[in-house]
């Protein structure tokens, strides 16, 4: 059993129907057991996380400002553990790179139970990532998604070099290249530095992919219940620059 199975915030019958629709891909690590559906009726453990999409973004960026200024809050891990033992209602989902220098909970000064984080080198929305985010949106009522790229992304840089040199990377790395190559090819020839341009374009393309992903995410976006934004993390300052 994983955390996804323990308990959820409640969004009434729609959320529970959504669980049934999600299917195996949405919860690759485990099946959603009937007891999880019963737990969905419980009150969310963090009432302060029930926010509009815009308020969620404001809170996220205020957390980043604290992180940048070096005034991050002290988090009470013991109290949080107890509060979150029976459920979760994160106020934002973050699709970030796996780069060890990018830590969403740190850079947004967030506690456990606040962020639903999916990480993959190159921060692109694969089917598995989309399924995970669908779970956050439909079942956990998360009102905000941020696709978070970062400066000097090695995955984007490797894709640029692979395309430029016409080489095939070893192992499973070509799957990253395939996912990121659209952004690289779209920015080739543009003014400015190719790596930075491709990093930004990769974020924007994945924001658009999530916004138009049916049948769950696009429905929530159209209903103004979900906002999807993109940002780039600046390595030296820690600041997240919003792109959209
Ligand atoms: Zn990266």
mmCIF file of C-alpha atoms and ligand atoms in Angstrom, residues 97 99 122 150 153-155, ligand 1:
data_model
loop_
_atom_site.group_PDB
_atom_site.id
_atom_site.type_symbol
_atom_site.label_atom_id
_atom_site.label_comp_id
_atom_site.label_asym_id
_atom_site.label_seq_id
_atom_site.Cartn_x
_atom_site.Cartn_y
_atom_site.Cartn_z
ATOM 1 C CA UNK A 97 13.242 17.903 -13.143
ATOM 2 C CA UNK A 99 18.057 17.343 -10.860
ATOM 3 C CA UNK A 122 13.600 17.116 -18.240
ATOM 4 C CA UNK A 150 15.553 25.016 -14.356
ATOM 5 C CA UNK A 153 19.206 21.406 -17.300
ATOM 6 C CA UNK A 154 21.389 18.431 -18.208
ATOM 7 C CA UNK A 155 18.525 16.554 -19.844
HETATM 8 ZN ZN1 LIG B 1 17.132 19.205 -15.406
#
